[in-house]
XYZ file of C-alpha atoms in Angstrom:
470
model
C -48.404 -53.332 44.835
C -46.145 -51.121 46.866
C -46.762 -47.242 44.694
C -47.704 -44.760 47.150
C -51.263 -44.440 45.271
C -51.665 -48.256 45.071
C -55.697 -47.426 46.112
C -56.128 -45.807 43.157
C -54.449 -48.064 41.269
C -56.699 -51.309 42.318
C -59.450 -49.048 42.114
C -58.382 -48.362 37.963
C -57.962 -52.119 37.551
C -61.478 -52.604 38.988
C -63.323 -49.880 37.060
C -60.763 -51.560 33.924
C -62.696 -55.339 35.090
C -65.991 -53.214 35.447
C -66.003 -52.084 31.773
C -64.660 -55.444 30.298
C -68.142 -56.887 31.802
C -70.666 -54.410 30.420
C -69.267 -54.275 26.961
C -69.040 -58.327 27.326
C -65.814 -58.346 26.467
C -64.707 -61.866 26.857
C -66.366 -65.379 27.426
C -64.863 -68.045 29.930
C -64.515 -71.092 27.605
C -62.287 -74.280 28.084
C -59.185 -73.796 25.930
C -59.806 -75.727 22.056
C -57.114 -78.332 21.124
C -54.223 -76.062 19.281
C -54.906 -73.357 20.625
C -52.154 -71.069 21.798
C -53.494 -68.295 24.363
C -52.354 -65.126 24.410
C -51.156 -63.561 27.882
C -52.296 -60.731 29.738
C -50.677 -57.719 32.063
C -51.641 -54.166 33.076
C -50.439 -51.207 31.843
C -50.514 -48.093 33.984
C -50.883 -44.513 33.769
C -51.300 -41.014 35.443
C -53.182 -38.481 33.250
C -52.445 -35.152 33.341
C -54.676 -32.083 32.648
C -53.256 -28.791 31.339
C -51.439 -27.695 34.258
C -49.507 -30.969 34.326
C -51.639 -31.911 37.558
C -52.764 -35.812 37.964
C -56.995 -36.086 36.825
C -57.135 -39.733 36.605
C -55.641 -42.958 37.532
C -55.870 -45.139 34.264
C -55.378 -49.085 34.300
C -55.454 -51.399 30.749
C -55.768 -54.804 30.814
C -53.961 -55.747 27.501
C -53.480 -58.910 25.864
C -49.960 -59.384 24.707
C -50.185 -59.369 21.067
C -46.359 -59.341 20.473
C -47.250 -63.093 20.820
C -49.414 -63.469 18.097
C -49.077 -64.749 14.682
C -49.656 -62.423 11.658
C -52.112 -64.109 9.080
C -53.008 -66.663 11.526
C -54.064 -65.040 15.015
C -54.637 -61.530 13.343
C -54.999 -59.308 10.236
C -54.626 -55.600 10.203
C -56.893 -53.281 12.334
C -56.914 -49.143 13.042
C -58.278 -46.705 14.985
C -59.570 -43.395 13.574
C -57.372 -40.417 13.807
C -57.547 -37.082 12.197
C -54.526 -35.028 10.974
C -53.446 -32.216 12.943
C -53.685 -29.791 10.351
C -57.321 -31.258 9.637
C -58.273 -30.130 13.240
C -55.907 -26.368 13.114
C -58.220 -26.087 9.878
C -61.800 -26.251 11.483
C -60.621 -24.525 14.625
C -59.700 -21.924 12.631
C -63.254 -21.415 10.772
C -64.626 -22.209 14.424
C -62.386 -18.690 15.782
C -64.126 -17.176 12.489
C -67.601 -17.901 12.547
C -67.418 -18.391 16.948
C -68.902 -21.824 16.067
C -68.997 -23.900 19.658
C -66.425 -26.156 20.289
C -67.538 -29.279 22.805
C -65.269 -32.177 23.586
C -66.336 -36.025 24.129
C -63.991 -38.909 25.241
C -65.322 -42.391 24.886
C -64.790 -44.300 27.845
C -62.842 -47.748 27.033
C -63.106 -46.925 23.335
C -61.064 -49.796 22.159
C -63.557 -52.086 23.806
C -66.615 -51.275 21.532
C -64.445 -52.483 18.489
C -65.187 -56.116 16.734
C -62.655 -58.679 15.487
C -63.481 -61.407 13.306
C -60.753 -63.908 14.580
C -61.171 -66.548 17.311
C -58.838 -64.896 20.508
C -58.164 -66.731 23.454
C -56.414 -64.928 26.802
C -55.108 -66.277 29.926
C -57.351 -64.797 32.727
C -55.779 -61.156 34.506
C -53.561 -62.686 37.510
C -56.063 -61.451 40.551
C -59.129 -61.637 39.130
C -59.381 -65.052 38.512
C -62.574 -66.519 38.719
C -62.680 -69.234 41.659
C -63.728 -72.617 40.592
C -63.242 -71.698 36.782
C -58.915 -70.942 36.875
C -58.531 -73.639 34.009
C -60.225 -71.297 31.694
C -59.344 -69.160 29.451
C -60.918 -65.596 27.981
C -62.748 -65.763 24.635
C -62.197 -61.970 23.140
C -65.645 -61.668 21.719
C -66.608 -59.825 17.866
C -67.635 -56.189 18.714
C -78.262 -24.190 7.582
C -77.018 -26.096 10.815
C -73.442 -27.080 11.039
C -72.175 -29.625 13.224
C -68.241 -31.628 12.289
C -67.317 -34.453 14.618
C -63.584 -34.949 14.627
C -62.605 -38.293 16.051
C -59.321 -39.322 16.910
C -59.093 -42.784 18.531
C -61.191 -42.127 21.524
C -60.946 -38.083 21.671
C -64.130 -36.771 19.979
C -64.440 -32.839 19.059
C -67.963 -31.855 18.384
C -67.581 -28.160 16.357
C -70.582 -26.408 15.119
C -73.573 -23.504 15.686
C -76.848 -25.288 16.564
C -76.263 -25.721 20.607
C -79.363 -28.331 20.276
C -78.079 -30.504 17.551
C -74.526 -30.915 19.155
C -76.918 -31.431 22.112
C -78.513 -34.005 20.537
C -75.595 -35.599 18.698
C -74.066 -36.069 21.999
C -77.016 -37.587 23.517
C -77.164 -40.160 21.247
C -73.560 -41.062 21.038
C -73.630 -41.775 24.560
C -76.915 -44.045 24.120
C -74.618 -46.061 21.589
C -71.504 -46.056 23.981
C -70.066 -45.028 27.277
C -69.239 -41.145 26.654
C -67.616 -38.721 29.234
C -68.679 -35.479 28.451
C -65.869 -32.731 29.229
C -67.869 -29.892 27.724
C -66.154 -27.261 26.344
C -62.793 -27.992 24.951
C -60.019 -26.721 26.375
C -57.160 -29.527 26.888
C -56.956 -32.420 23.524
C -53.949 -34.675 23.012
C -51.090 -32.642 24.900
C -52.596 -29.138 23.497
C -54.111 -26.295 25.128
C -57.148 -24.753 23.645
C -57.798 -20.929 24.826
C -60.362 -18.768 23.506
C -61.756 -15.285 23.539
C -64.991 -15.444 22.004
C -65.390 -11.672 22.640
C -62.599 -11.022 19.468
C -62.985 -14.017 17.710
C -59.204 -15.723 18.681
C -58.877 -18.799 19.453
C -54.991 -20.062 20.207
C -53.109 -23.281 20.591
C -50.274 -24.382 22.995
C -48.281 -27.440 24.165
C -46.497 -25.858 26.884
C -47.236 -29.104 29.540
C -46.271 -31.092 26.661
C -43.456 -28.921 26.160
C -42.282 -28.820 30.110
C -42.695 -32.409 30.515
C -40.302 -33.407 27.499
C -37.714 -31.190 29.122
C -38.144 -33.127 31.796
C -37.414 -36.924 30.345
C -34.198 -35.297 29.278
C -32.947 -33.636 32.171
C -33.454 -29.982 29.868
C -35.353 -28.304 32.539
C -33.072 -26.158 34.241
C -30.748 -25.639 31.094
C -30.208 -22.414 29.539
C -33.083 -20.858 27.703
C -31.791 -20.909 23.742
C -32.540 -17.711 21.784
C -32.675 -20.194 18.263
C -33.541 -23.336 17.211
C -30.565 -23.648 15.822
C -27.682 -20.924 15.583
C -27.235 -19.190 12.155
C -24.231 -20.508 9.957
C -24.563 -24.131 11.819
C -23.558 -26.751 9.348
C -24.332 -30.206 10.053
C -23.012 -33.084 8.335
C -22.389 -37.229 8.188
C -19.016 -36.058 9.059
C -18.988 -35.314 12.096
C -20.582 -38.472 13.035
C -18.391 -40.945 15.527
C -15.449 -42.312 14.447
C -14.124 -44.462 16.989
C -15.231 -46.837 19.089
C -15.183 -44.757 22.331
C -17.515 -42.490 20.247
C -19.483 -44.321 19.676
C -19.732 -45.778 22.953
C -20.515 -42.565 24.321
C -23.388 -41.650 21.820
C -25.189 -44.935 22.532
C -26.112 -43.998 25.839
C -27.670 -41.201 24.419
C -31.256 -40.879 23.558
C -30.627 -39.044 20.222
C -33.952 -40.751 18.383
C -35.776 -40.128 21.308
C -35.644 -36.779 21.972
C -36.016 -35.869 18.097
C -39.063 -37.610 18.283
C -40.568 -36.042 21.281
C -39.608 -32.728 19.026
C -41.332 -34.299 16.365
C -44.758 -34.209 18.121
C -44.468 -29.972 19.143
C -43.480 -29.876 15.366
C -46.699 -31.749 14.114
C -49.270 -30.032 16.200
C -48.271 -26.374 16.953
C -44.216 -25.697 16.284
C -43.672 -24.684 12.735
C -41.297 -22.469 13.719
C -38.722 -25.568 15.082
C -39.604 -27.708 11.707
C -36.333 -26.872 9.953
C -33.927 -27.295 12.833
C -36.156 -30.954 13.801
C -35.573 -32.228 9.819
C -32.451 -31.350 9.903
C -31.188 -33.501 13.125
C -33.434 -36.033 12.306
C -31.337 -37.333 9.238
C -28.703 -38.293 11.796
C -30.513 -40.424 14.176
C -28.426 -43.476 12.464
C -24.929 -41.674 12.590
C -25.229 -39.030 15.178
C -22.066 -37.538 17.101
C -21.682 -35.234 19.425
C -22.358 -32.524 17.145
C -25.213 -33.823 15.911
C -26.680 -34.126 19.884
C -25.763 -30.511 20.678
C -28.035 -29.090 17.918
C -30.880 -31.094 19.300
C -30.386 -29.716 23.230
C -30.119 -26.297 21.263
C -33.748 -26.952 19.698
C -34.720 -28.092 23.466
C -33.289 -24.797 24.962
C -35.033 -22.259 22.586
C -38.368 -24.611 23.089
C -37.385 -24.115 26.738
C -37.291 -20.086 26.370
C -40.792 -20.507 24.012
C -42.470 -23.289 25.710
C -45.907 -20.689 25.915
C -45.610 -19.534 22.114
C -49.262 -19.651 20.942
C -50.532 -20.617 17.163
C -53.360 -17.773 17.132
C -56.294 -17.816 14.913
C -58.493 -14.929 14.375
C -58.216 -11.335 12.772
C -57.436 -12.686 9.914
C -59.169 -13.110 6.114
C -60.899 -16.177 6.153
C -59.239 -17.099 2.762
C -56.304 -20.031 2.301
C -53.478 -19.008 1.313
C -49.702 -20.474 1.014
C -45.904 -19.608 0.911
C -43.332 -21.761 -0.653
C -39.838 -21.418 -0.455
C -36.416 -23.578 -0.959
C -32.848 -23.247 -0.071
C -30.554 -23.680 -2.681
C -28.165 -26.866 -2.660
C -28.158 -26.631 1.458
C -27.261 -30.278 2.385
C -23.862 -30.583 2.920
C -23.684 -34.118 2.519
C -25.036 -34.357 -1.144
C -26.026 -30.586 -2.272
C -29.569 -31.281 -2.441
C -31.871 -28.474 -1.453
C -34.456 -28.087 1.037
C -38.071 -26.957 0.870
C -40.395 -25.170 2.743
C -44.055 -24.279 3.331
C -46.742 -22.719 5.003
C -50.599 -22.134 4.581
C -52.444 -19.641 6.905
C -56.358 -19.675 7.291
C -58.356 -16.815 9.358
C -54.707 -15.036 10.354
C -52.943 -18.590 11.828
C -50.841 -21.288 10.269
C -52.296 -24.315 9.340
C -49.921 -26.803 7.626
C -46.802 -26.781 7.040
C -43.889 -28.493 6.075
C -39.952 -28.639 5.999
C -38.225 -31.370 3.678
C -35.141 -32.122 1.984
C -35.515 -32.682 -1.847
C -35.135 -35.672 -2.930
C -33.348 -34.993 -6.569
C -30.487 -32.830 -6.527
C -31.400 -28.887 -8.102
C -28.678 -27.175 -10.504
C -30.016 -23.638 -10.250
C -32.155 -21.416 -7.659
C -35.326 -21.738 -10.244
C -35.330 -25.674 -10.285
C -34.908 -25.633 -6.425
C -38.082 -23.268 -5.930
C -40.491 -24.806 -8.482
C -39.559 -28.243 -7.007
C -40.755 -26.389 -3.546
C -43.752 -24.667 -5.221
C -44.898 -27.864 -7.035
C -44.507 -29.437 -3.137
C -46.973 -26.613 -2.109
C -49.283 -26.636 -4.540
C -50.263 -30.544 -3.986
C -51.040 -29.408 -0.506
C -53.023 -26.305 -1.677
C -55.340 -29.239 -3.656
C -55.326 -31.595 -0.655
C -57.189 -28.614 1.809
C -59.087 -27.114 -0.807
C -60.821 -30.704 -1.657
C -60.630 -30.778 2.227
C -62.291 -27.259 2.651
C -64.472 -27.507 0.241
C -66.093 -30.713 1.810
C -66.961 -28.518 4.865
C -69.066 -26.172 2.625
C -68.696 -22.890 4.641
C -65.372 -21.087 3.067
C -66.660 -19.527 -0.122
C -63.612 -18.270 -0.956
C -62.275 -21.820 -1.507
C -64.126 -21.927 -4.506
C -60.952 -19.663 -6.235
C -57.589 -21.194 -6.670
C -55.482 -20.859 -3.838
C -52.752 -18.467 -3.918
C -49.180 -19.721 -3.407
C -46.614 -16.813 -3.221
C -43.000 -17.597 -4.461
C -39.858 -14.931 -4.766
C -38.912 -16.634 -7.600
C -39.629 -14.839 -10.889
C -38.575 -17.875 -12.604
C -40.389 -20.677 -11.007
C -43.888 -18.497 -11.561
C -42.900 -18.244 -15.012
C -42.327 -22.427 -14.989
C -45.486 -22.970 -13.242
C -47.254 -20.621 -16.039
C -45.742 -21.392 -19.237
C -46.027 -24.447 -20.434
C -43.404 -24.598 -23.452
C -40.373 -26.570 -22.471
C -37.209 -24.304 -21.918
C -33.328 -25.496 -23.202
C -32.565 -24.673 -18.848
C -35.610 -26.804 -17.392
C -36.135 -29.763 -19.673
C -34.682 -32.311 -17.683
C -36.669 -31.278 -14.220
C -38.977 -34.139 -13.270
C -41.972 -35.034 -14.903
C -43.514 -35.304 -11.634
C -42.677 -31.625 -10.632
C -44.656 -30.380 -13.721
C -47.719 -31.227 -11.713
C -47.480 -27.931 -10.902
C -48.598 -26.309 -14.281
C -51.970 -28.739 -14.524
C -52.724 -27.663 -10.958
C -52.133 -23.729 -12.103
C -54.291 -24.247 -15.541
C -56.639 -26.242 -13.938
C -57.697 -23.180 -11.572
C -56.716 -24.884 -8.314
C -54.426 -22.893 -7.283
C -52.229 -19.339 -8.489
C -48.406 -18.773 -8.671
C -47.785 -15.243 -7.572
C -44.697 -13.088 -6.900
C -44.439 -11.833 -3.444
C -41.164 -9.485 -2.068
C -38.001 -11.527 -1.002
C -38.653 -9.537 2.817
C -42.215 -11.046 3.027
C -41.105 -14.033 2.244
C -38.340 -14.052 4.932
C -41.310 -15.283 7.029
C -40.789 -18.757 5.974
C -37.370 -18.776 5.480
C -37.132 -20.282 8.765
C -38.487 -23.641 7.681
C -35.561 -24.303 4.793
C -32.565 -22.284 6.515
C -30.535 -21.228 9.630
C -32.294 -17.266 10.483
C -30.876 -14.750 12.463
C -32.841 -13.802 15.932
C -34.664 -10.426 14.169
C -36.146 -12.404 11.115
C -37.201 -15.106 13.481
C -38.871 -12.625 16.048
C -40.980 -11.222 12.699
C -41.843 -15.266 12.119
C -42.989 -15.804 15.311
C -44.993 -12.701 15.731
C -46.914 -13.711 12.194
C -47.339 -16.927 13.229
């Protein structure tokens, strides 16, 4: 091994041979007739803490399970993960009630897992054992509040009884081998800050951020003032035509980079959501055009990389925005939809999507968006409700639409001459409204411009006044 840290990196792969010992990992068996083993290598990695600076030295032995059979060597497996917006929703009632937030990692995590099928793996190439080489590895079967969020290995522990999170992490590191990194501040690629004093609590990804600029040689470009400049029209047309074209755009890494963008967008960038959909429907067909509107997303991220999602100040109530743009697509005139829910003053889902049946009229295009928003509105109150400390849950959830119309839809439930042929599907809507889960309501076209950003091209003032309420 010739890497300037090579020390550390023998001393990962030994900690890495450590753990597979203690958790009994594998047996040394003689191989069975017909079996096929599976080979091994190491996979390494620097980890980062918030300020981009190297913490740890991490080294996996993996088996190579590209070489496996499906059905015979294998069935389906999965690690826990929670959904971003389930975590933005309980840090958000943490900033509200200043509910502690502690933060676990389990150490080797993926070891303490069980699998029913017989496994059989060549032995790591320098740590054979002497005298037994002809071997091979047998992978062996393996009114207090307190919310554990798990995802994969990461464990948040939120809550407001200091001894029972005490406890709870006492005995979860009985049952495995836990790291405890106190209180959180740094989980997957996103920086927790907090001012307990006011009650805020705010997310970034601005290492995250830096270091994508970074893999595509965006770092010392221009800073952007948009996501994507106003009037921009993208289209399959201006997707290569010849072969030199396409020559050219296949050393680019067009799916790549959109889905590095895809991650901010996920986890703390609503305000890029629209631009990302929009380039991402090109990842097949993209020309230069098409590439240019992505390093435009990468400049204003660039120019924003330390925007915050704040939480705090707010009403601790749920509450949601829809909104569509009206036959947008240029390709087939479908429209495009947009959402947003905030909890205690921040955002906490959202979404940007192109509908998928084609709208004849500005009504159809905003109760296809609303009936969009109001499934989500059921998903997090069932989701809310669950964590049984947001009274105000109990009431529907108010969605405000500009769109006299599509409240009236969602309302009435007598079939109109101009909306009989919309969807069944999209008349969900009206059972969610006169089932009491959630309320249609009429809200000025200027409030919302707030979420106009995630169905349209904005100028740089009504973006500014989407940032700041974000």
């Amino acid at each position: 091994m010739s890497d300037i840290d090579s020390d550390k990196w023998l001393e990962a792969m030994k900690s890495e041979m450590d753990s597979m010992g203690s958790n009994q990992v594998w047996t040394l068996v003689d191989p069975p007739k017909g079996a096929r083993p599976v080979g091994c290598k190491w996979v390494y990695k620097r980890k980062l803490g918030a300020n981009g600076e190297v913490t740890a030295f991490k080294a996996r032995l993996v088996a190579k399970g590209y070489t496996q059979r499906p059905g015979v060597d294998f069935e389906e497996t999965y690690s826990p993960v929670a959904m971003a917006k389930s975590i933005r929703i309980l840090l958000a009632i943490a900033a509200w009630y200043d509910y502690e937030i502690w933060q676990m990692d389990v150490k080797t995590a993926f070891l303490n897992g069980f699998v029913e099928e017989d496994i059989f793996m060549d032995q790591p190439e320098g740590f054979t054992v002497v005298g037994e080489e002809q071997k091979v590895c047998h992978l062996q079967s393996g009114s207090s509040i307190a919310y554990l969020v798990l995802y994969v290995d990461d464990i948040l522990l939120i809550g407001n009884d200091v001894k029972m999170l005490g406890d709870i992490k006492a005995w979860l590191s009985t049952q495995f081998s836990m790291k405890d990194m106190g209180e959180a501040s740094y989980i997957l690629g996103i920086k927790i800050y907090r001012d307990r004093s006011r009650r805020l609590l705010g997310l970034t990804q601005s290492s995250y951020i830096e270091k994508v600029l970074k893999r595509f040689k965006m770092e010392h470009s221009k800073r952007g003032l948009l996501p994507m400049r106003h009037g921009i029209k993208l289209s399959k047309k201006q997707s290569p035509k010849t072969d030199e074209e396409l020559k050219r755009m296949s050393d680019i890494p067009y799916a790549s980079a959109v889905g590095s963008i895809q991650y901010a967008v996920q986890c703390t960038r609503p305000d890029v959501a629209y631009a990302l959909r929009l380039t991402s429907r090109y990842q097949a067909c993209a020309g230069k055009a098409h590439w240019d509107a992505v390093k435009s997303i990468l400049k204003y991220l660039k120019r924003t990389k330390d925007m915050f999602l704040i939480y705090g100040g707010g009403e601790l109530i749920l509450e949601g925005y829809s909104d569509a743009s009206f036959q947008s697509d240029d390709d087939d005139a479908k429209s495009q939809s947009g959402f947003v829910f905030k909890l205690n003053g921040g955002v906490v889902a959202w979404k940007s999507s192109k509908q998928d049946t084609t709208a004849d009229s500005t009504t159809e295009a905003e109760y296809i968006a609303a009936s969009e928003a109001a499934k989500e509105a059921v998903w997090m109150k069932n989701y809310i409700q669950e964590l049984d400390v947001v009274p105000s849950i109990a009431e529907p959830v108010v969605i405000f639409c500009d769109n006299n119309g599509a409240i009236a839809q969602a309302k009435e439930p007598r079939s109109h001459h101009r909306s009989k042929h919309i969807l069944r599907r999209y008349h969900l809507l009206r059972e969610m409204v006169s089932r009491g889960d959630c309320r249609m309501d009429r809200v000025s076209s200027a409030k919302t411009q707030r979420i106009h950003l995630l169905s349209r091209c904005r100028k740089s003032l009504i973006l500014n006044i989407w940032i700041r309420w974000v």
